[in-house]
Short mmCIF file of C-alpha atoms in Angstrom, two decimals:
data_model
loop_
_atom_site.label_atom_id
_atom_site.label_comp_id
_atom_site.label_asym_id
_atom_site.label_seq_id
_atom_site.Cartn_x
_atom_site.Cartn_y
_atom_site.Cartn_z
CA MET A 1 22.73 12.64 -25.49
CA ALA A 2 19.62 12.87 -26.63
CA GLU A 3 18.75 9.36 -25.19
CA LEU A 4 19.83 10.70 -21.82
CA PHE A 5 17.64 14.20 -22.00
CA ALA A 6 14.64 12.01 -22.79
CA THR A 7 15.33 10.13 -20.01
CA LEU A 8 15.49 12.87 -18.00
CA ALA A 9 12.74 14.49 -19.15
CA GLY A 10 11.01 11.64 -18.35
CA LEU A 11 11.94 11.76 -14.97
CA ALA A 12 11.41 14.99 -14.17
CA ALA A 13 7.45 14.76 -15.68
CA GLU A 14 7.36 11.61 -13.53
CA THR A 15 8.75 13.77 -10.44
CA GLY A 16 6.26 17.13 -11.42
CA LEU A 17 3.02 13.92 -10.77
CA ASN A 18 4.91 13.34 -7.51
CA VAL A 19 5.56 16.65 -6.17
CA LEU A 20 1.73 17.87 -7.50
CA PRO A 21 -0.60 17.04 -5.08
CA VAL A 22 0.60 19.09 -2.39
CA LEU A 23 0.80 21.73 -4.30
CA VAL A 24 -2.51 21.44 -4.93
CA ILE A 25 -3.77 20.89 -1.65
CA LEU A 26 -2.14 23.69 -0.22
CA PHE A 27 -3.38 25.94 -3.14
CA ILE A 28 -6.77 24.93 -2.44
CA PHE A 29 -6.98 25.06 1.11
CA GLN A 30 -4.89 28.61 0.56
CA ALA A 31 -7.90 29.90 -1.46
CA PHE A 32 -10.68 28.29 -0.26
CA VAL A 33 -10.11 28.51 3.47
CA VAL A 34 -7.84 30.88 4.67
CA ARG A 35 -8.84 32.64 1.70
CA ARG A 36 -6.07 35.52 1.31
CA ARG A 37 -3.23 35.64 -1.40
CA PRO A 38 -0.27 33.82 -0.09
CA PRO A 39 2.62 35.66 0.69
CA ARG A 40 5.28 35.95 -0.93
CA LEU A 41 3.94 33.97 -4.21
CA GLY A 42 7.06 34.12 -6.19
CA ARG A 43 9.58 32.27 -3.53
CA VAL A 44 7.13 29.67 -3.48
CA LEU A 45 7.17 28.71 -7.21
CA VAL A 46 11.03 29.23 -7.25
CA GLY A 47 10.77 26.97 -4.06
CA PHE A 48 8.84 24.28 -5.85
CA GLY A 49 10.48 24.57 -8.85
CA GLN A 50 13.83 23.48 -6.84
CA VAL A 51 11.93 21.17 -5.33
CA LEU A 52 11.20 19.15 -8.79
CA VAL A 53 15.07 19.10 -10.29
CA GLY A 54 15.74 18.05 -6.63
CA LEU A 55 13.98 15.04 -6.87
CA THR A 56 15.10 14.26 -9.88
CA LEU A 57 18.47 14.29 -9.47
CA PHE A 58 17.53 12.49 -6.32
CA LEU A 59 16.08 9.56 -8.02
CA ILE A 60 18.78 9.35 -10.75
CA GLY A 61 21.41 8.93 -8.11
CA LEU A 62 19.15 6.67 -6.04
CA GLU A 63 19.39 4.29 -9.31
CA GLN A 64 22.76 5.11 -10.04
CA ALA A 65 24.27 5.14 -6.20
CA LEU A 66 22.28 4.26 -3.19
CA PHE A 67 20.45 1.32 -4.75
CA PRO A 68 23.86 -0.34 -5.85
CA LEU A 69 26.30 0.62 -2.94
CA GLY A 70 24.02 -1.57 -0.75
CA ARG A 71 23.56 -4.26 -3.59
CA THR A 72 26.96 -4.78 -3.93
CA MET A 73 28.10 -4.75 -0.60
CA ALA A 74 25.95 -7.80 -0.29
CA GLN A 75 27.14 -9.76 -3.03
CA GLN A 76 31.08 -8.81 -1.78
CA LEU A 77 30.51 -9.66 1.44
CA THR A 78 28.48 -13.03 0.61
CA ASP A 79 31.24 -14.08 -1.67
CA PRO A 80 32.24 -17.70 -1.37
CA ALA A 81 35.88 -16.32 -1.32
CA LEU A 82 35.40 -14.32 1.83
CA LEU A 83 33.40 -17.05 3.76
CA PRO A 84 35.68 -19.04 5.82
CA THR A 85 36.87 -22.36 4.30
CA PHE A 86 36.24 -24.85 6.71
CA GLY A 87 33.10 -26.73 6.85
CA ALA A 88 32.26 -25.10 3.11
CA ALA A 89 29.71 -27.59 3.08
CA ARG A 90 27.41 -26.81 4.86
CA ARG A 91 27.01 -23.22 5.29
CA SER A 92 26.53 -21.72 9.11
CA PRO A 93 25.05 -18.60 9.89
CA PHE A 94 28.27 -17.79 11.77
CA ASP A 95 29.76 -17.84 8.36
CA TYR A 96 28.29 -14.56 7.36
CA VAL A 97 29.70 -12.61 10.43
CA TRP A 98 31.30 -9.61 8.21
CA VAL A 99 27.52 -9.25 6.84
CA TYR A 100 26.44 -8.64 10.58
CA ALA A 101 29.78 -6.07 10.91
CA PHE A 102 28.70 -4.66 8.46
CA GLY A 103 24.80 -3.95 9.70
CA ALA A 104 26.32 -2.77 12.97
CA ALA A 105 28.92 -0.13 10.97
CA LEU A 106 26.41 1.11 8.84
CA GLY A 107 23.55 1.47 11.50
CA PHE A 108 25.99 3.22 13.82
CA ALA A 109 27.74 5.01 11.36
CA THR A 110 24.32 6.86 9.99
CA THR A 111 22.73 6.85 13.49
CA VAL A 112 25.61 8.78 15.55
CA ALA A 113 25.74 12.07 12.77
CA GLU A 114 22.09 12.22 12.53
CA PRO A 115 21.01 16.05 13.05
CA ALA A 116 17.97 15.48 14.02
CA LEU A 117 19.23 13.29 16.80
CA ILE A 118 21.64 15.68 17.96
CA ALA A 119 19.02 18.23 18.16
CA VAL A 120 17.07 15.55 20.72
CA ALA A 121 19.62 14.53 22.59
CA LEU A 122 20.64 17.92 23.54
CA LYS A 123 16.93 19.01 24.42
CA ALA A 124 16.52 15.57 26.68
CA GLU A 125 19.64 16.62 28.54
CA ASP A 126 17.93 19.94 29.03
CA ILE A 127 14.52 18.54 30.73
CA SER A 128 16.33 15.61 32.74
CA GLY A 129 18.48 18.24 34.52
CA GLY A 130 21.67 16.18 33.76
CA THR A 131 20.65 12.55 34.75
CA ILE A 132 20.86 11.77 31.07
CA GLY A 133 24.02 13.00 29.16
CA ALA A 134 23.20 14.51 25.31
CA TRP A 135 26.51 12.04 24.05
CA SER A 136 25.14 9.00 26.17
CA LEU A 137 21.65 9.47 24.73
CA ARG A 138 23.09 9.66 21.56
CA LEU A 139 25.56 6.27 21.98
CA ALA A 140 22.10 4.80 23.63
CA VAL A 141 19.88 5.43 20.14
CA ALA A 142 22.97 4.76 17.75
CA ILE A 143 23.71 0.98 18.89
CA GLY A 144 19.94 0.58 19.31
CA VAL A 145 20.28 0.38 15.79
CA ALA A 146 23.07 -1.03 15.20
CA VAL A 147 21.70 -3.92 16.85
CA GLY A 148 18.64 -3.29 14.94
CA VAL A 149 20.27 -3.66 11.86
CA ALA A 150 22.74 -6.34 12.76
CA LEU A 151 20.09 -8.95 14.32
CA GLY A 152 18.08 -7.76 10.95
CA THR A 153 20.59 -9.22 8.97
CA PHE A 154 20.90 -12.30 10.95
CA ARG A 155 17.31 -12.80 10.41
CA ILE A 156 18.15 -12.51 6.78
CA VAL A 157 20.92 -15.04 7.13
CA THR A 158 19.08 -17.75 8.76
CA GLY A 159 15.40 -17.24 7.02
CA THR A 160 13.35 -17.33 10.80
CA PRO A 161 10.01 -15.26 10.36
CA LEU A 162 10.05 -11.53 10.93
CA PRO A 163 6.78 -11.35 12.62
CA TYR A 164 8.65 -13.24 15.63
CA TYR A 165 11.08 -10.81 16.22
CA ILE A 166 8.58 -7.68 15.84
CA VAL A 167 6.04 -9.15 18.58
CA VAL A 168 9.28 -9.81 20.99
CA GLY A 169 10.18 -6.59 20.22
CA TYR A 170 6.65 -4.44 20.63
CA LEU A 171 6.12 -7.01 23.87
CA VAL A 172 9.27 -5.00 25.22
CA VAL A 173 8.52 -1.64 24.53
CA ILE A 174 5.06 -2.09 26.06
CA LEU A 175 6.69 -3.89 29.43
CA GLN A 176 9.54 -0.94 29.13
CA THR A 177 6.83 2.16 28.38
CA TRP A 178 4.50 0.65 31.65
CA ARG A 179 8.00 1.20 33.78
CA ALA A 180 9.20 3.81 32.17
CA ASN A 181 9.49 7.75 33.43
CA ARG A 182 6.65 9.72 31.54
CA TRP A 183 8.41 12.28 30.12
CA ILE A 184 11.02 10.53 28.01
CA ILE A 185 8.59 8.18 26.66
CA PRO A 186 7.81 10.79 23.71
CA LEU A 187 11.81 10.89 22.89
CA ALA A 188 12.31 7.17 22.66
CA TYR A 189 9.01 6.67 20.54
CA ASP A 190 10.76 9.51 18.92
CA SER A 191 14.09 8.12 18.52
CA GLY A 192 12.55 5.36 16.19
CA GLY A 193 11.60 7.60 13.82
CA VAL A 194 14.46 10.36 13.50
CA THR A 195 17.25 7.24 12.61
CA THR A 196 15.54 6.44 9.25
CA SER A 197 16.41 9.51 7.10
CA THR A 198 16.33 9.74 3.05
CA VAL A 199 19.87 8.47 2.05
CA THR A 200 20.08 5.70 4.91
CA VAL A 201 16.38 3.75 3.92
CA PRO A 202 17.35 2.97 0.22
CA VAL A 203 21.01 1.54 0.80
CA VAL A 204 19.79 -0.07 4.18
CA ALA A 205 16.57 -1.57 1.62
CA ALA A 206 19.22 -2.61 -1.01
CA LEU A 207 21.43 -4.45 1.40
CA GLY A 208 18.46 -6.27 2.93
CA LEU A 209 17.55 -7.26 -0.97
CA GLY A 210 20.35 -8.09 -1.65
CA LEU A 211 21.37 -10.57 0.84
CA ALA A 212 18.12 -12.68 0.32
CA ALA A 213 18.90 -12.82 -3.27
CA THR A 214 22.70 -13.39 -2.70
CA ILE A 215 22.33 -16.12 -0.02
CA PRO A 216 21.26 -19.36 -0.91
CA GLY A 217 17.41 -21.07 -0.06
CA ARG A 218 16.23 -16.81 0.57
CA SER A 219 13.39 -15.46 -1.10
CA PRO A 220 13.98 -11.45 -1.54
CA LEU A 221 10.01 -11.33 -1.30
CA ILE A 222 9.46 -12.94 1.97
CA ASP A 223 13.26 -12.50 3.51
CA GLY A 224 14.67 -8.98 1.91
CA PHE A 225 12.48 -6.05 3.39
CA GLY A 226 12.23 -5.76 7.64
CA LEU A 227 15.53 -4.11 8.04
CA ILE A 228 13.90 -0.86 8.62
CA ALA A 229 11.83 -2.18 11.21
CA PHE A 230 14.65 -3.27 12.90
CA ALA A 231 16.33 -0.01 12.63
CA SER A 232 13.35 1.53 13.95
CA LEU A 233 12.28 -0.62 16.80
CA PHE A 234 15.61 -1.52 18.81
CA PRO A 235 16.79 2.29 19.41
CA ILE A 236 13.43 2.54 20.99
CA ILE A 237 14.48 -0.27 23.42
CA SER A 238 17.80 0.96 24.03
CA VAL A 239 16.51 4.56 24.43
CA LEU A 240 13.97 3.36 27.45
CA GLY A 241 16.44 0.62 28.49
CA TYR A 242 19.09 3.27 29.83
CA ALA A 243 16.99 5.97 31.03
CA MET A 244 15.71 3.13 33.37
CA LEU A 245 19.48 2.42 33.88
CA ALA A 246 20.24 5.97 34.19
CA ASP A 247 17.72 6.63 36.54
CA ARG A 248 18.61 4.07 39.12
CA PHE A 249 22.02 4.61 39.13
CA SER A 250 21.37 8.57 39.74
CA ARG A 251 18.76 7.20 42.77
CA ARG A 252 21.09 5.16 44.23
CA ARG A 253 24.24 7.42 44.13
CA ALA A 254 21.58 9.82 45.82
CA LYS A 255 20.84 6.54 48.72
CA THR A 256 25.02 6.52 49.72
CA THR A 257 25.25 10.50 49.72
CA PRO A 258 22.02 11.56 51.87
CA ALA A 259 23.77 14.73 52.62
CA GLU A 260 24.19 16.26 49.44
CA ASP A 261 20.89 15.60 48.39
CA PRO A 262 18.29 17.28 51.41
CA PRO A 263 14.61 16.37 51.86
CA MET B 1 24.54 37.42 -2.81
CA VAL B 2 27.36 36.22 -0.44
CA ARG B 3 24.76 35.19 1.53
CA ASN B 4 22.87 33.30 -0.39
CA VAL B 5 26.06 31.35 -1.59
CA LEU B 6 27.00 30.45 2.00
CA SER B 7 23.62 29.35 2.67
CA VAL B 8 23.71 27.43 -0.22
CA ALA B 9 27.39 26.32 0.74
CA ARG B 10 25.81 25.04 3.88
CA LEU B 11 23.02 23.05 2.59
CA PHE B 12 25.42 21.45 0.26
CA GLY B 13 27.22 20.61 3.80
CA ALA B 14 24.29 19.11 5.30
CA SER B 15 23.66 16.50 1.99
CA GLY B 16 27.19 15.50 2.29
CA ARG B 17 27.07 15.01 5.88
CA ASP B 18 24.38 12.86 5.52
CA LEU B 19 25.88 11.08 3.06
CA ALA B 20 28.98 10.67 4.43
CA PRO B 21 28.56 8.09 7.38
CA VAL B 22 27.06 5.60 4.84
CA VAL B 23 30.08 6.47 1.85
CA LEU B 24 32.41 5.57 4.91
CA ALA B 25 30.86 2.63 6.43
CA VAL B 26 31.07 1.03 2.66
CA ALA B 27 34.98 2.35 2.56
CA PHE B 28 36.07 1.02 5.32
CA PHE B 29 34.29 -2.84 4.49
CA GLN B 30 35.95 -2.51 0.74
CA ILE B 31 39.41 -1.78 1.77
CA VAL B 32 39.57 -3.53 5.14
CA VAL B 33 37.79 -6.27 4.33
CA ILE B 34 36.61 -7.09 0.74
CA GLY B 35 40.44 -5.79 -0.61
CA GLN B 36 39.04 -4.92 -4.06
CA PRO B 37 38.13 -2.06 -5.86
CA PHE B 38 34.27 -0.95 -6.10
CA PRO B 39 32.62 -2.19 -9.96
CA ASP B 40 31.45 0.70 -11.85
CA LEU B 41 33.17 3.52 -9.53
CA GLY B 42 32.49 5.85 -12.48
CA HIS B 43 28.96 5.56 -12.27
CA LEU B 44 28.51 5.43 -8.22
CA LEU B 45 30.78 8.41 -7.82
CA PHE B 46 28.12 10.25 -10.79
CA GLY B 47 25.29 9.02 -8.60
CA LEU B 48 26.53 10.32 -5.66
CA ALA B 49 27.27 13.85 -6.34
CA SER B 50 23.47 13.60 -7.68
CA VAL B 51 22.23 12.71 -4.77
CA VAL B 52 24.02 15.30 -2.65
CA ILE B 53 22.92 17.85 -5.34
CA GLY B 54 19.21 16.79 -5.47
CA LEU B 55 18.85 16.45 -1.96
CA THR B 56 20.53 19.99 -1.58
CA LEU B 57 18.30 21.09 -4.09
CA PHE B 58 14.85 19.58 -2.48
CA VAL B 59 15.63 20.92 1.21
CA ARG B 60 15.92 23.93 -0.17
CA GLY B 61 13.22 24.61 -2.03
CA LEU B 62 11.07 22.46 0.82
CA LYS B 63 12.25 25.23 3.11
CA ILE B 64 11.53 28.53 1.18
CA GLY B 65 8.88 27.50 -0.80
CA LEU B 66 6.69 24.53 1.00
CA PHE B 67 7.21 24.49 4.05
CA PRO B 68 6.21 28.75 4.63
CA LEU B 69 3.28 27.84 3.09
CA GLY B 70 1.65 24.91 5.10
CA GLU B 71 3.25 26.37 8.29
CA ALA B 72 0.92 29.78 7.26
CA LEU B 73 -2.24 27.52 7.04
CA ALA B 74 -1.82 25.14 9.20
CA HIS B 75 -1.64 28.04 12.35
CA GLY B 76 -4.33 30.14 10.09
CA LEU B 77 -6.64 26.49 10.33
CA ALA B 78 -6.08 25.78 14.09
CA HIS B 79 -7.35 28.89 14.93
CA LYS B 80 -10.19 29.05 12.73
CA ARG B 81 -11.81 26.25 14.96
CA ASN B 82 -13.52 24.95 11.80
CA LEU B 83 -13.63 21.29 12.96
CA ALA B 84 -14.00 19.71 9.21
CA ALA B 85 -11.54 22.14 7.29
CA LEU B 86 -9.14 21.19 10.11
CA LEU B 87 -9.54 17.46 9.62
CA GLY B 88 -9.85 18.11 6.02
CA PHE B 89 -6.75 19.55 6.18
CA ALA B 90 -4.87 17.00 7.86
CA PHE B 91 -5.79 14.39 5.84
CA CYS B 92 -4.61 16.29 2.61
CA LEU B 93 -1.86 17.50 4.12
CA GLY B 94 -0.67 13.01 5.43
CA PHE B 95 -2.04 12.51 1.93
CA GLY B 96 -0.09 14.66 -0.44
CA THR B 97 3.07 14.96 1.70
CA THR B 98 3.99 11.27 2.06
CA VAL B 99 2.80 10.64 -2.22
CA ALA B 100 5.94 13.05 -3.00
CA GLU B 101 8.33 11.22 0.00
CA PRO B 102 11.54 10.28 -1.53
CA ALA B 103 12.33 7.34 0.53
CA LEU B 104 8.80 6.19 -0.04
CA ILE B 105 9.07 6.05 -4.20
CA ALA B 106 12.33 4.35 -3.72
CA VAL B 107 11.39 1.63 -1.38
CA ALA B 108 8.02 1.25 -3.91
CA ASP B 109 9.50 0.79 -6.77
CA GLU B 110 12.12 -2.17 -4.96
CA ALA B 111 8.80 -3.87 -3.62
CA ALA B 112 7.30 -4.00 -7.17
CA ARG B 113 9.92 -4.96 -8.72
CA VAL B 114 10.89 -7.81 -6.24
CA ALA B 115 6.90 -8.45 -6.61
CA ALA B 116 7.29 -9.22 -10.43
CA ALA B 117 10.66 -10.94 -9.84
CA ALA B 118 8.69 -13.45 -7.37
CA ASN B 119 6.11 -13.76 -9.76
CA VAL B 120 2.88 -12.59 -7.52
CA ILE B 121 2.18 -9.68 -9.94
CA ALA B 122 2.92 -9.63 -13.96
CA ALA B 123 6.27 -8.83 -15.23
CA THR B 124 5.69 -5.88 -17.17
CA ASP B 125 6.73 -2.41 -16.93
CA ALA B 126 3.04 -1.16 -16.31
CA ALA B 127 1.90 -4.11 -13.68
CA ILE B 128 5.29 -3.09 -12.16
CA ALA B 129 4.52 0.96 -11.97
CA ASP B 130 0.79 0.26 -11.37
CA TYR B 131 1.80 -2.19 -8.14
CA ALA B 132 4.45 0.57 -6.42
CA LEU B 133 2.08 3.44 -7.00
CA ASP B 134 -0.93 1.29 -5.23
CA LEU B 135 1.15 0.73 -2.52
CA ARG B 136 2.42 4.46 -2.42
CA LEU B 137 -1.39 5.60 -2.22
CA THR B 138 -1.88 2.99 0.17
CA VAL B 139 0.85 4.51 2.27
CA ALA B 140 -0.21 8.32 1.59
CA LEU B 141 -4.11 7.20 2.60
CA SER B 142 -3.10 5.60 5.68
CA VAL B 143 -0.60 8.75 6.62
CA GLY B 144 -3.54 11.14 5.81
CA VAL B 145 -5.81 8.64 8.15
CA ALA B 146 -3.23 8.81 11.09
CA LEU B 147 -3.32 12.42 11.12
CA VAL B 148 -7.08 13.12 11.08
CA ILE B 149 -7.27 10.25 14.50
CA GLY B 150 -3.83 12.12 15.64
CA VAL B 151 -5.69 15.80 15.74
CA PHE B 152 -9.14 14.39 16.71
CA ARG B 153 -7.36 12.83 20.00
CA LEU B 154 -5.74 16.38 20.32
CA LEU B 155 -8.75 18.21 20.35
CA ARG B 156 -10.39 15.70 22.91
CA GLY B 157 -7.26 14.92 24.77
CA TRP B 158 -7.45 11.35 24.46
CA PRO B 159 -4.12 9.73 26.02
CA VAL B 160 -1.61 8.73 23.08
CA HIS B 161 -0.26 5.09 24.66
CA VAL B 162 -3.70 4.11 24.86
CA LEU B 163 -4.58 4.28 21.52
CA ILE B 164 -0.66 3.47 20.36
CA ILE B 165 -0.52 0.13 22.65
CA ALA B 166 -4.40 -1.18 20.65
CA GLY B 167 -2.82 0.07 17.37
CA TYR B 168 -0.25 -2.39 18.06
CA VAL B 169 -2.20 -5.26 19.26
CA LEU B 170 -4.68 -4.65 15.77
CA VAL B 171 -0.64 -4.98 13.32
CA LEU B 172 -0.23 -8.32 15.79
CA VAL B 173 -3.92 -9.78 14.84
CA LEU B 174 -3.46 -8.59 11.33
CA THR B 175 -0.33 -9.93 10.87
CA LEU B 176 -1.19 -13.49 12.00
CA PHE B 177 -3.67 -13.08 8.50
CA ALA B 178 -1.63 -11.24 6.40
CA PRO B 179 -0.19 -13.40 3.27
CA ALA B 180 3.46 -13.42 4.20
CA GLU B 181 4.89 -11.43 1.58
CA ILE B 182 3.66 -8.45 2.32
CA ILE B 183 4.49 -8.60 5.98
CA GLY B 184 8.24 -6.95 5.55
CA ILE B 185 7.09 -4.34 3.43
CA ALA B 186 4.22 -3.68 5.42
CA TYR B 187 6.59 -3.00 8.67
CA ASP B 188 9.26 -1.39 6.50
CA SER B 189 6.46 1.00 5.59
CA GLY B 190 6.06 2.30 9.11
CA GLY B 191 9.56 3.97 9.16
CA VAL B 192 9.51 5.21 5.71
CA THR B 193 7.42 7.68 5.82
CA THR B 194 8.83 10.05 9.12
CA SER B 195 11.37 11.25 6.77
CA THR B 196 12.27 14.29 4.76
CA ILE B 197 8.81 16.43 4.24
CA THR B 198 6.16 14.80 6.46
CA VAL B 199 7.94 15.65 10.05
CA PRO B 200 8.37 19.52 9.46
CA LEU B 201 4.82 20.17 8.03
CA VAL B 202 3.51 17.06 10.36
CA ALA B 203 5.14 18.77 13.77
CA ALA B 204 4.17 22.45 12.29
CA LEU B 205 0.24 21.47 12.12
CA GLY B 206 0.72 19.16 16.09
CA VAL B 207 2.76 22.64 17.27
CA GLY B 208 0.33 24.93 15.70
CA LEU B 209 -2.66 23.30 17.11
CA ALA B 210 -1.24 22.41 20.82
CA SER B 211 -0.32 26.06 21.40
CA THR B 212 -3.74 27.12 20.61
CA ILE B 213 -5.56 25.03 22.81
CA ARG B 214 -5.09 25.02 27.13
CA GLY B 215 -3.30 22.55 28.72
CA ARG B 216 -1.60 21.51 25.84
CA ASN B 217 1.99 20.53 25.91
CA PRO B 218 3.33 21.08 22.28
CA MET B 219 6.11 18.32 22.25
CA VAL B 220 4.16 15.51 23.56
CA ASP B 221 1.12 16.47 21.25
CA GLY B 222 3.17 16.95 18.15
CA PHE B 223 4.78 13.60 19.20
CA GLY B 224 1.48 12.34 19.09
CA LEU B 225 0.84 12.94 15.11
CA ILE B 226 4.25 11.46 14.06
CA ALA B 227 3.96 8.25 16.27
CA PHE B 228 0.46 7.72 14.38
CA ALA B 229 2.18 8.51 11.15
CA SER B 230 4.64 5.77 11.80
CA LEU B 231 2.12 3.17 13.08
CA MET B 232 -1.03 3.66 10.63
CA PRO B 233 0.82 2.72 7.16
CA VAL B 234 1.64 -0.79 9.08
CA ILE B 235 -1.93 -1.57 9.39
CA PHE B 236 -3.16 -0.03 5.87
CA VAL B 237 -0.36 -2.30 4.16
CA LEU B 238 -0.76 -5.42 5.53
CA VAL B 239 -4.78 -5.23 4.78
CA PHE B 240 -3.55 -3.97 1.07
CA GLY B 241 -1.44 -7.35 1.28
CA MET B 242 -4.77 -8.85 2.12
CA VAL B 243 -6.88 -7.53 -0.84
CA ARG B 244 -4.64 -7.69 -3.31
CA GLY B 245 -3.30 -10.90 -2.69
#
């Protein structure tokens, strides 16, 4: 019990050091540049206390739950008992199909329910005048993340170099940016950022590291990272692609039924 | 009182909703594919509970304490038209918020542990903590620089696309020269910085600035800042790997 409290106190002190810079910066600017007493100082201090306790608890949960979740899934899904028995002498990347399925499911599930994305999608439907539906945009982003994480796990299994995938991905994005409608571009780039929430990042990172540690011939250091990069790159591609398709369809519809659309 | 309880309950709901898809995906594969109980279930449930409670308190604390202060400052500075103070504030905001970002703490710790296991750094606790801290400071520095560039761009009205594409070209060139073991961490660090704390405060700064300058669109210009904040860390961590390696 005493040991638990010592660990907790240590973690809280560490967390305090983490959060301190933000507080110091805000107060310095308040005192020397804006030169006004911060409004409702008491609330600010209470909020700071909650941030401290919250971050400490989150870091405990990180060690106890989020990292183990990703690591254990990586170990269990690559367990020889689960892999197909034929051709067991030489493993092919296709034996690990459950790993890719789990990556895709994790990416899809965490994205489609993301509150930040729901807000962005509704705004997009508004701006585009209905050319882009809120639901289809959310699906496009979620499919992008699912494909990204699945392809990322495939890369870890095969041990192919990460830069190849990322370079090709960015070239596709640059080409798409060129051809896309101006207003969709900020939205597409944003959708890459909103998919990586505080809960998802540790689970996905631990999944990648766990895979690289359990699959023979892979090194966690070289192969284990990169899943988060995939998860933020692919939604950009899928949103830009979806916008292009939606644009083309609505134009074709306008061409075939010109009576509804006076010049 | 009742309103307080309700708002706390809503926040718990929000943290739970963040966690639910992960738990559902894992549970589905555990039951349907693997078909054996999750090892150490007690620890796991305890950990999940502290994630939900911790994230709830963290977000609530930010909302009542730090965000109003940061937003008021961003607005105040944007109206003051003092370029040095504004750029200084942008740098400090990027640096300060990123140092405390929980997702970055998580990834930096994992990266340091993996580096120690592979004998890139000494496998002592001190060396691991050192490496993780250096990595976090590098990323925080990069977000600070990104915001300075982003604010400067916003004031001058330079096009976002040109700067972003130039940044990606720089990433590609650096990738050719960086040691193989830093590349994955570098690419991941771009996605990690755009999380819980950084995005709302940075968006407040962007929107506050854009609304004081005529002819700027808050949506497009707020976005510009976040796009830089996820590009710069990649460049800085690649250089960090070249310098340390």
